[in-house]
mmCIF file of C-alpha atoms in Angstrom:
data_model
loop_
_atom_site.group_PDB
_atom_site.id
_atom_site.type_symbol
_atom_site.label_atom_id
_atom_site.label_comp_id
_atom_site.label_asym_id
_atom_site.label_seq_id
_atom_site.Cartn_x
_atom_site.Cartn_y
_atom_site.Cartn_z
ATOM 1 C CA MET A 931 51.499 77.406 145.178
ATOM 2 C CA LYS A 932 51.656 76.150 141.675
ATOM 3 C CA LEU A 933 55.065 76.236 139.758
ATOM 4 C CA ASP A 934 54.918 76.301 136.037
ATOM 5 C CA LYS A 935 57.105 74.064 133.777
ATOM 6 C CA GLU A 936 59.500 76.911 132.972
ATOM 7 C CA ARG A 937 60.224 77.833 136.591
ATOM 8 C CA ILE A 938 60.846 74.120 137.467
ATOM 9 C CA ILE A 939 63.305 73.660 134.621
ATOM 10 C CA THR A 940 65.113 76.818 135.587
ATOM 11 C CA ILE A 941 65.365 75.811 139.183
ATOM 12 C CA LEU A 942 66.710 72.314 138.334
ATOM 13 C CA ILE A 943 69.297 73.784 135.955
ATOM 14 C CA LEU A 944 70.510 76.225 138.549
ATOM 15 C CA ILE A 945 70.721 73.618 141.263
ATOM 16 C CA GLY A 946 72.800 71.391 138.926
ATOM 17 C CA LEU A 947 74.947 74.305 137.806
ATOM 18 C CA PHE A 948 75.817 75.629 141.290
ATOM 19 C CA GLY A 949 75.866 72.118 142.950
ATOM 20 C CA GLY A 950 78.354 70.902 140.277
ATOM 21 C CA LEU A 951 80.605 73.880 139.984
ATOM 22 C CA ILE A 952 80.748 74.719 143.721
ATOM 23 C CA GLY A 953 80.137 71.279 145.165
ATOM 24 C CA GLY A 954 83.161 69.689 143.280
ATOM 25 C CA PRO A 955 85.893 71.755 144.991
ATOM 26 C CA ILE A 956 84.223 71.557 148.305
ATOM 27 C CA ALA A 957 83.884 67.804 148.114
ATOM 28 C CA SER A 958 87.552 67.442 147.038
ATOM 29 C CA LEU A 959 88.648 69.566 149.963
ATOM 30 C CA ALA A 960 86.547 67.811 152.435
ATOM 31 C CA ASP A 961 88.311 64.550 151.786
ATOM 32 C CA TYR A 962 91.711 66.193 152.010
ATOM 33 C CA TYR A 963 93.691 63.172 153.126
ATOM 34 C CA ALA A 964 92.300 60.838 150.463
ATOM 35 C CA PRO A 965 94.502 59.576 147.719
ATOM 36 C CA PRO A 966 94.999 62.032 144.740
ATOM 37 C CA GLU A 967 93.104 59.869 142.425
ATOM 38 C CA ARG A 968 89.994 59.858 144.645
ATOM 39 C CA ARG A 969 90.228 63.617 145.253
ATOM 40 C CA PHE A 970 90.499 64.141 141.439
ATOM 41 C CA TRP A 971 87.335 62.145 140.800
ATOM 42 C CA LEU A 972 85.557 63.914 143.690
ATOM 43 C CA PHE A 973 86.379 67.226 142.022
ATOM 44 C CA ILE A 974 85.903 66.415 138.283
ATOM 45 C CA ILE A 975 82.523 64.421 138.330
ATOM 46 C CA PRO A 976 80.497 67.415 139.845
ATOM 47 C CA GLU A 977 82.367 69.756 137.454
ATOM 48 C CA PHE A 978 81.129 67.744 134.465
ATOM 49 C CA ILE A 979 77.621 67.871 135.952
ATOM 50 C CA GLY A 980 77.865 71.682 136.389
ATOM 51 C CA PHE A 981 79.137 72.232 132.827
ATOM 52 C CA ALA A 982 76.365 69.947 131.435
ATOM 53 C CA CYS A 983 73.862 72.031 133.209
ATOM 54 C CA LEU A 984 75.449 75.223 131.829
ATOM 55 C CA ILE A 985 75.079 73.759 128.383
ATOM 56 C CA LEU A 986 71.414 72.970 129.049
ATOM 57 C CA MET A 987 70.842 76.495 130.352
ATOM 58 C CA VAL A 988 72.242 78.069 127.096
ATOM 59 C CA ILE A 989 70.101 75.644 124.873
ATOM 60 C CA TYR A 990 67.009 76.291 126.938
ATOM 61 C CA GLY A 991 67.560 80.018 126.802
ATOM 62 C CA LYS A 992 68.028 79.996 123.002
ATOM 63 C CA SER A 993 65.021 77.932 122.479
ATOM 64 C CA LYS A 994 62.891 80.068 124.730
ATOM 65 C CA LYS A 995 64.115 83.149 122.862
ATOM 66 C CA LYS A 996 63.284 81.621 119.576
ATOM 67 C CA HIS A 997 59.832 80.704 120.785
ATOM 68 C CA ALA A 998 59.286 84.260 121.950
ATOM 69 C CA GLU A 999 60.257 85.685 118.564
ATOM 70 C CA ASP A 1000 57.978 83.264 116.790
ATOM 71 C CA LYS A 1001 55.010 84.383 118.935
ATOM 72 C CA ALA A 1002 55.845 88.081 118.269
ATOM 73 C CA SER A 1003 55.720 87.579 114.409
#
């Protein structure tokens, strides 16, 4: 089973997106009795990763769309 470059990039972006945006709150709640500062960092770092992947997904989608339009012309 051979995966092409496009599919691998899409899978990695989705893993980062959902892992960051869903993993942050879960990690923060899992360490419920930790000090507030630690819970904050457990929450915010994965959120930054998730939003970075979201930005990458938008940039990748726009570049893919532009590439498809150039091929059609």
